[in-house]
Tab-separated table of C-alpha atoms in Angstrom:
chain	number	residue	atom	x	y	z
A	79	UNK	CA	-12.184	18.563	-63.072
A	80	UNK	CA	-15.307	16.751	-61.920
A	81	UNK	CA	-16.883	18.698	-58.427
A	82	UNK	CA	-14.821	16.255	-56.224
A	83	UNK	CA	-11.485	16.008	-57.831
A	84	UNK	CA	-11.755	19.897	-57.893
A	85	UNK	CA	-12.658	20.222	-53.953
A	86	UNK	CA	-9.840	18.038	-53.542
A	87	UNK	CA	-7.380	20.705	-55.448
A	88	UNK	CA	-8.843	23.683	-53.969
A	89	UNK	CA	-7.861	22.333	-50.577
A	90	UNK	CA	-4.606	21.442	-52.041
A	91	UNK	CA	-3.786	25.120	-53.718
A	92	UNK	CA	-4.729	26.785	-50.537
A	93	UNK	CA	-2.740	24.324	-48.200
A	94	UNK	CA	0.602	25.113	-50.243
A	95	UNK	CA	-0.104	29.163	-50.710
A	96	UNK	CA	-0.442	29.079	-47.125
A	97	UNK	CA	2.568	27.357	-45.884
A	98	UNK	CA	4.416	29.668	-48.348
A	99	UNK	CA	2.900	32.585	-46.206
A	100	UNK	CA	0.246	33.934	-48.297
A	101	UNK	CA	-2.670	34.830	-47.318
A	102	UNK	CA	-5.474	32.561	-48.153
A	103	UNK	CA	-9.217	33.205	-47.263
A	104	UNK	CA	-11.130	32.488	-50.240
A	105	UNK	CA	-10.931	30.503	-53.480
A	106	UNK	CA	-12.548	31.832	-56.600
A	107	UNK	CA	-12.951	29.460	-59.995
A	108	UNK	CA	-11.525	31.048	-62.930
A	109	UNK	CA	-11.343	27.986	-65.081
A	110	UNK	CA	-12.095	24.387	-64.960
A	111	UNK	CA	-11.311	22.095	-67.767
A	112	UNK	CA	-8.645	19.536	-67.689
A	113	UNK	CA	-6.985	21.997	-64.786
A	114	UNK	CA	-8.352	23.973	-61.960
A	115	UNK	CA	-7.706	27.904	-62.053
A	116	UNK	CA	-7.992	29.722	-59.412
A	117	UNK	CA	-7.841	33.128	-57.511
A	118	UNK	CA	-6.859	33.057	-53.917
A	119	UNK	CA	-8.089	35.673	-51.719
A	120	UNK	CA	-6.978	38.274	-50.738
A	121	UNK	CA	-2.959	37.829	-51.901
A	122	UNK	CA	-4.254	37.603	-55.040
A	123	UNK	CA	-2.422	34.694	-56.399
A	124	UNK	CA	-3.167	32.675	-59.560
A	125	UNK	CA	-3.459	28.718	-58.370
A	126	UNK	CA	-3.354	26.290	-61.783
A	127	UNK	CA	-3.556	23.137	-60.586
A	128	UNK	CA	-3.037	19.546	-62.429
A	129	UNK	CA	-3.351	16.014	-61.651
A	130	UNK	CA	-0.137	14.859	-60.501
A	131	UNK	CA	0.630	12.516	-63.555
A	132	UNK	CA	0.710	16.022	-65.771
A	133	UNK	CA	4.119	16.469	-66.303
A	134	UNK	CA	3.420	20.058	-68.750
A	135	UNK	CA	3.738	22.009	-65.325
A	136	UNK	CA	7.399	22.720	-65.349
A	137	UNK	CA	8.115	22.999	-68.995
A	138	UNK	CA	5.267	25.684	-68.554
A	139	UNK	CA	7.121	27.736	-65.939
A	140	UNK	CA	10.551	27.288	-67.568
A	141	UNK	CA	8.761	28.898	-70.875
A	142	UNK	CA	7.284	31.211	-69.120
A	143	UNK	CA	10.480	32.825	-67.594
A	144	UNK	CA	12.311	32.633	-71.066
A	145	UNK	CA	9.094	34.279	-72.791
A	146	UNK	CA	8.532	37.182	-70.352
A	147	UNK	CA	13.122	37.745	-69.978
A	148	UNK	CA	11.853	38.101	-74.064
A	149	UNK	CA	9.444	40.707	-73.508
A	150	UNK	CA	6.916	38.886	-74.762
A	151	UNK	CA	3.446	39.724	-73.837
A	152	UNK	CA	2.483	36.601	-71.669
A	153	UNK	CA	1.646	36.555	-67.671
A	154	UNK	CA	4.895	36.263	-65.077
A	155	UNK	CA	5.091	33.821	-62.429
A	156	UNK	CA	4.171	35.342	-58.800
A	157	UNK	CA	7.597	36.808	-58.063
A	158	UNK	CA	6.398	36.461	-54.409
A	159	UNK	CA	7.192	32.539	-53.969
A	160	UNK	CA	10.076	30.351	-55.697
A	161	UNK	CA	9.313	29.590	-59.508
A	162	UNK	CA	8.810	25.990	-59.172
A	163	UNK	CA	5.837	23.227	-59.356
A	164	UNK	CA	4.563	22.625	-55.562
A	165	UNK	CA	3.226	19.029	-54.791
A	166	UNK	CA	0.551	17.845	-52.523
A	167	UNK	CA	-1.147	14.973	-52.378
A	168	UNK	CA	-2.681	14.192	-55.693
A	169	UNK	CA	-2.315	17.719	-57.325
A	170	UNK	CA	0.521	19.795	-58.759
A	171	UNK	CA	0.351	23.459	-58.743
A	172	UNK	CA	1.742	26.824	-60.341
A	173	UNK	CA	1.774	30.150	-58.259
A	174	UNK	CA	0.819	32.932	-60.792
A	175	UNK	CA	0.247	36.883	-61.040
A	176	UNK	CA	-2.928	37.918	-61.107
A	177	UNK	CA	-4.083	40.285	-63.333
A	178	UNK	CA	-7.019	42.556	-62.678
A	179	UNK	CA	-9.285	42.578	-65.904
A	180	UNK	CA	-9.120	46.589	-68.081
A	181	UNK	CA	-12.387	45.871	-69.757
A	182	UNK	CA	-15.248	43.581	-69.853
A	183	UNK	CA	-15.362	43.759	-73.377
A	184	UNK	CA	-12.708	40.879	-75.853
A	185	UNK	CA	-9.573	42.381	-76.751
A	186	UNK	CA	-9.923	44.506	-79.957
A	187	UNK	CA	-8.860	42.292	-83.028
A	188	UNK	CA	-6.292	45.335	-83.921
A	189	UNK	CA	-4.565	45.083	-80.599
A	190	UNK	CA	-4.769	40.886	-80.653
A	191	UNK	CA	-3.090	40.762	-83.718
A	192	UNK	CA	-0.044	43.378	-82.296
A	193	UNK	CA	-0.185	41.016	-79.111
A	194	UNK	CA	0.442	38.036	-81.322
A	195	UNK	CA	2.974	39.282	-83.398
A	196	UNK	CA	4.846	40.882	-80.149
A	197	UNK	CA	4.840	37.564	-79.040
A	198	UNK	CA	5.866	35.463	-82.246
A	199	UNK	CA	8.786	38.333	-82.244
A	200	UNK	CA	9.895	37.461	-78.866
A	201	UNK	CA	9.901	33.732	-79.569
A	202	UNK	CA	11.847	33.710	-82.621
A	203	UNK	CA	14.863	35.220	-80.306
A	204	UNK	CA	14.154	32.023	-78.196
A	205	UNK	CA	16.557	28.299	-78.840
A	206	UNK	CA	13.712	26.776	-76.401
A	207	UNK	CA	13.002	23.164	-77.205
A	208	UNK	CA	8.927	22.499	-77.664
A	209	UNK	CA	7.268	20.025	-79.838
A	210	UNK	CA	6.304	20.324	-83.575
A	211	UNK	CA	2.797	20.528	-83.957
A	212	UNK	CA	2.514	17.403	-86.051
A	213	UNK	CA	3.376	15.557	-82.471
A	214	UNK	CA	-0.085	17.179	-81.344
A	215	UNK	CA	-1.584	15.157	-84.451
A	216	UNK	CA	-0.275	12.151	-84.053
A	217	UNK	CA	-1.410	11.965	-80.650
A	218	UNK	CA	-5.146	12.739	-82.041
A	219	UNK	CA	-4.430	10.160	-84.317
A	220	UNK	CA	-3.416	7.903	-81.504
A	221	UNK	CA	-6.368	8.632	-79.501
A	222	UNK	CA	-8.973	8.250	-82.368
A	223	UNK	CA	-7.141	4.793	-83.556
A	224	UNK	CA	-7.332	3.408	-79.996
A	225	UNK	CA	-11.881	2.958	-79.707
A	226	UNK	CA	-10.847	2.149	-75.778
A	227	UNK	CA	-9.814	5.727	-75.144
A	228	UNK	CA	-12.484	7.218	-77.621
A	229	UNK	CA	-15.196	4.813	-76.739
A	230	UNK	CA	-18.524	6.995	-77.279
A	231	UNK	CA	-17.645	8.235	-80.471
A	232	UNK	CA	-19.351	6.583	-83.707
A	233	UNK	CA	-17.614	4.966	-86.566
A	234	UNK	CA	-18.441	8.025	-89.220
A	235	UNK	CA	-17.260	10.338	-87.039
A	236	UNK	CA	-14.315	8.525	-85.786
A	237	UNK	CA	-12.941	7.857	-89.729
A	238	UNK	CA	-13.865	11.903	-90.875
A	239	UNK	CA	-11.807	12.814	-87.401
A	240	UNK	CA	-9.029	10.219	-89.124
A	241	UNK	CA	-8.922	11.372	-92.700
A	242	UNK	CA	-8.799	15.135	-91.913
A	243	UNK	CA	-6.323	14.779	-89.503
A	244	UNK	CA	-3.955	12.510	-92.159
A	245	UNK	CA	-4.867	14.692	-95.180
A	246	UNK	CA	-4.601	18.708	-93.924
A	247	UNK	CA	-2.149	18.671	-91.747
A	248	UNK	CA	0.927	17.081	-94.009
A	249	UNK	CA	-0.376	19.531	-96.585
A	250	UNK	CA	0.074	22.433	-93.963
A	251	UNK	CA	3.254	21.390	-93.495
A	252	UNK	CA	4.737	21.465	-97.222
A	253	UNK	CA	4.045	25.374	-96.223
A	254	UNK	CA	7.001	25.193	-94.408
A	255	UNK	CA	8.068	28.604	-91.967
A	256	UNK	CA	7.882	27.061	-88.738
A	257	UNK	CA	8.799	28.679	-85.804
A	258	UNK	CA	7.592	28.880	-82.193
A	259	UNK	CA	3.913	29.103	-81.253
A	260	UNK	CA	1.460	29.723	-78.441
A	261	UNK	CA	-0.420	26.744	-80.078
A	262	UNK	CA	-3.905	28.073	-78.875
A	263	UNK	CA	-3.877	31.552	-78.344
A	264	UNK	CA	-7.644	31.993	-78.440
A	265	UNK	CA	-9.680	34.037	-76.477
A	266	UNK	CA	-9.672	32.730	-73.597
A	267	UNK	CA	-5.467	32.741	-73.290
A	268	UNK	CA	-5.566	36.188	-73.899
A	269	UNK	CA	-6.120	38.657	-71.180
A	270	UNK	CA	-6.944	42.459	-71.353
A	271	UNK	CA	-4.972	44.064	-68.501
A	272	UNK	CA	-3.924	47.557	-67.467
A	273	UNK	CA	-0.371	46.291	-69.068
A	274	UNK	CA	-1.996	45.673	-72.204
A	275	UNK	CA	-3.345	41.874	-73.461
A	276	UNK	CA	-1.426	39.395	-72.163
A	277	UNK	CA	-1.053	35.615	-72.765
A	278	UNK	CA	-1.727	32.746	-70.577
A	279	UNK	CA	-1.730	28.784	-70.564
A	280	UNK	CA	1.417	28.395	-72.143
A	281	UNK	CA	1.656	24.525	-71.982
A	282	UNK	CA	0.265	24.363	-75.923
A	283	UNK	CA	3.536	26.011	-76.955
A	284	UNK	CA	4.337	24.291	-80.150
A	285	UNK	CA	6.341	24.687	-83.893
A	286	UNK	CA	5.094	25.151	-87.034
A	287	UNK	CA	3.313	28.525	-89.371
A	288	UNK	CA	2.221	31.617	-88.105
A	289	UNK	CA	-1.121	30.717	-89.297
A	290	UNK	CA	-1.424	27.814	-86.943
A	291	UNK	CA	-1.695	30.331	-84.086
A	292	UNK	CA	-3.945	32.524	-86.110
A	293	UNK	CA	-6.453	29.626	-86.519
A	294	UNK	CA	-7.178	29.927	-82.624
A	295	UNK	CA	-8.243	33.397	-82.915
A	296	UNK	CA	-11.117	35.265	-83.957
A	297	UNK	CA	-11.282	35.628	-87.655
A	298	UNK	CA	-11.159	39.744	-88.131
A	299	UNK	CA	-7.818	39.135	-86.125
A	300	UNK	CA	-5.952	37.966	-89.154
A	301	UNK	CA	-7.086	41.035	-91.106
A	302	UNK	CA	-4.746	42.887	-89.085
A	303	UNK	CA	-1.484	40.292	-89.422
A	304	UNK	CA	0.640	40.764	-92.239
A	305	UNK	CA	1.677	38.517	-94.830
A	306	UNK	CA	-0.853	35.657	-93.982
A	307	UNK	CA	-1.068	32.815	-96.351
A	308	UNK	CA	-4.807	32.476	-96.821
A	309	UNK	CA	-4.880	29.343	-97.629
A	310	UNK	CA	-2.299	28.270	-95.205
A	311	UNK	CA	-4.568	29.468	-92.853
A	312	UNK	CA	-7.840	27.709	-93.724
A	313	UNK	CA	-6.075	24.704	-94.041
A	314	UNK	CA	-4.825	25.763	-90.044
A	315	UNK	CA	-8.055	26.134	-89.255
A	316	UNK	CA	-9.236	22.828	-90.387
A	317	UNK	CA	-6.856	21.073	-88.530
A	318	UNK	CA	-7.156	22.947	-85.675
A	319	UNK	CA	-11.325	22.416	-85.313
A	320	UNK	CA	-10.460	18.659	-85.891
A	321	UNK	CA	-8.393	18.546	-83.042
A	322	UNK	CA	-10.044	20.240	-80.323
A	323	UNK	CA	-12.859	18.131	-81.433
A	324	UNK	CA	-10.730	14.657	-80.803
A	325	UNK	CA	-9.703	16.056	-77.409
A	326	UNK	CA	-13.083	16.511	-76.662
A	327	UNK	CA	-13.935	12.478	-77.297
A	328	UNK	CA	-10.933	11.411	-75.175
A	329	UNK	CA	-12.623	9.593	-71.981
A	330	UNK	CA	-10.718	11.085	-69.523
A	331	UNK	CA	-11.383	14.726	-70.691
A	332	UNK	CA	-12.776	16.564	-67.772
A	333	UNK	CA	-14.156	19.630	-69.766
A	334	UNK	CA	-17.615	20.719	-68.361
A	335	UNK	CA	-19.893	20.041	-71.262
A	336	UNK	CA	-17.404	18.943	-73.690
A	337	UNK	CA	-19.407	15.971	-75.307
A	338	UNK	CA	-22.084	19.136	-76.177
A	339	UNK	CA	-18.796	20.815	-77.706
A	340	UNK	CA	-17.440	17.771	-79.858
A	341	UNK	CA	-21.006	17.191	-81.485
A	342	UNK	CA	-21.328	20.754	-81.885
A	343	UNK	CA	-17.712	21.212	-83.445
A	344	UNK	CA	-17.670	17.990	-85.553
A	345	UNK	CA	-21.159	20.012	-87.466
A	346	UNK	CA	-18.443	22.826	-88.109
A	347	UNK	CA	-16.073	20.610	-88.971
A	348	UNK	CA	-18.888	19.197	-91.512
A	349	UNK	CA	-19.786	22.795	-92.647
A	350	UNK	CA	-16.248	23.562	-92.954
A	351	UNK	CA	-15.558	21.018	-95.387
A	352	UNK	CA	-18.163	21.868	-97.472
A	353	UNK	CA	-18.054	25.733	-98.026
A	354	UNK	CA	-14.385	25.518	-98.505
A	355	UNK	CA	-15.319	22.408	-101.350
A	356	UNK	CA	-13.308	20.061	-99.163
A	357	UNK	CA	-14.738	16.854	-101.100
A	358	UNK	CA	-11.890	14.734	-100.031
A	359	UNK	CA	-12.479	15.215	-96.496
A	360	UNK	CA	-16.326	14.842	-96.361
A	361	UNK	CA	-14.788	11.032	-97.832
A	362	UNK	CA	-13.648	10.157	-94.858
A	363	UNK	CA	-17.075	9.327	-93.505
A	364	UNK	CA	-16.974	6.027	-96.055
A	365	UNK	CA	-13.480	5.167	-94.768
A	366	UNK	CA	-13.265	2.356	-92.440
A	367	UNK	CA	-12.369	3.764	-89.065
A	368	UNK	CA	-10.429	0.798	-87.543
A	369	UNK	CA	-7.672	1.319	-90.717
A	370	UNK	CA	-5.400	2.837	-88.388
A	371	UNK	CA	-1.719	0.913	-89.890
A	372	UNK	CA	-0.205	3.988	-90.221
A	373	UNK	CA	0.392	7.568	-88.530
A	374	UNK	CA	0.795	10.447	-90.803
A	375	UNK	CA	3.801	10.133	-92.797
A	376	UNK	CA	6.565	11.227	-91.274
A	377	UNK	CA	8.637	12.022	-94.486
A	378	UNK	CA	6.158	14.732	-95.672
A	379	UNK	CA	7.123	16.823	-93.389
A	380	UNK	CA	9.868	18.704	-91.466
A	381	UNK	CA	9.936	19.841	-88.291
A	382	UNK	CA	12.181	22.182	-86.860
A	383	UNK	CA	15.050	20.748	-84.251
A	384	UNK	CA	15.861	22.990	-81.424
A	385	UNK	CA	19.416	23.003	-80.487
């Protein structure tokens, strides 16, 4: 959120804590991006606050409750306050528990991989409807084929974005094994408590391969995951560079310093291409970038319906 927007929030987080009689003296930033974190001081409550248009709030907290009834190794709701999104003004908000970091230092890639696999273990128990992560891609492909919403980023770039996006991820899909995902358990959604590592932002919570999650987090983590397709999960990791990048193009994205992040990720995404031999994709750059007729093709692939 820009400085003003997040003032705005702050005010708004700390208004609703307090009339639900916690204690509010202080407001610390944990993470801004498209939402406001916060810690409020000193009843140590987790504030994530959206724009009221968001509607990924609730499914969030109804996940949530099914994940951690799972045993799943994610962050509870404050059991202090009702389990519910609180609006104010312009601003939705969760009520979280804060967890007090164990270390300074990232979680081991040993004990990420156990967290992820705890936590793919505990999902597959779950009937919980979320989206197929081919929805995520052809809203990327949306964005990218709409030069309103995307309007600062170049032609080349707009028609490798394209390409990638319609050639890796049907092929990821023919992989089949789709079941439910954190959808970007990376670093920074994984936090190392006194409980043990512990998963946050759960409003990425997708379908599709194992390796989709893996392609989030740090590479030695995979060493320690068994049965990985390696392949599977380059191709993962392809798609999943190519769309953080789009998100990062989208005019209303509100990530500090995310235009820095889309120039430096579309390089990767460049580099990428070209260790792995990815000739096809590098192609896209001679495509024409306003050939948008078509989404990706809906009958190479099948996603998995929830009851």
């Amino acid at each position: 959120m820009l400085a003003l927007e997040a003032g705005r929030a702050t005010d708004a987080a700390i208004a609703i804590a307090t009339s639900l009689d916690l204690e509010v003296g202080n407001a610390v930033i944990l993470n801004n991006s498209n939402k406001l974190t916060l810690r409020l001081q000193p009843c140590d409550v987790v504030a994530r606050i959206a724009l009221e248009h968001d509607t990924s709030a609730q499914f969030e907290i109804r996940l949530a409750q099914q994940l951690v009834d799972a045993g799943c190794p994610v962050a509870s709701l404050d059991p202090r306050v009702p389990p519910r999104v609180y609006a104010l003004g312009d601003f939705v908000v969760t009520l979280w528990t804060y967890y007090a970091s164990a270390t300074s230092e990232q979680v081991p890639p040993p004990d990420y991989a156990a967290a992820l696999m705890r936590l793919h273990a505990g999902m597959r128990t779950l009937d919980a409807a979320v989206p197929h992560f081919m929805d995520r891609v052809d809203s990327a492909l949306r964005l990218l084929c709409d030069p309103k919403q995307s309007p600062a980023l170049s032609d080349a770039d707009r028609a490798t974005l394209l390409h990638t996006l319609r050639t890796v991820a049907p092929a990821i899909n023919e992989f089949g094994g789709a079941q439910m995902l954190h959808g970007e358990p990376h670093p920074g959604n994984l936090l190392e408590t006194k409980d043990g590592p512990l998963f946050i932002d759960l409003e990425t919570c997708c379908r599709g391969p194992v390796e989709f999650d893996l392609a989030h987090a740090p590479e030695a983590v995979s060493d320690y995951y068994p049965t990985v397709n390696t392949e599977l999960l380059r191709q993962c990791r392809l798609i999943a560079l190519a769309l953080a990048t789009t998100w990062r193009w989208d005019r209303d994205d509100k990530l500090p310093h995310g235009r820095q992040l889309a120039a430096e990720w579309l390089e990767q995404l460049h580099r990428t291409s070209d260790l792995a031999g990815d000739e096809n994709l590098d192609s896209g750059a001679d495509r024409r970038p306003d050939d948008c007729s078509a989404m990706v093709d809906r009958s190479a692939w099948s996603p998995v319906i929830p009851p």
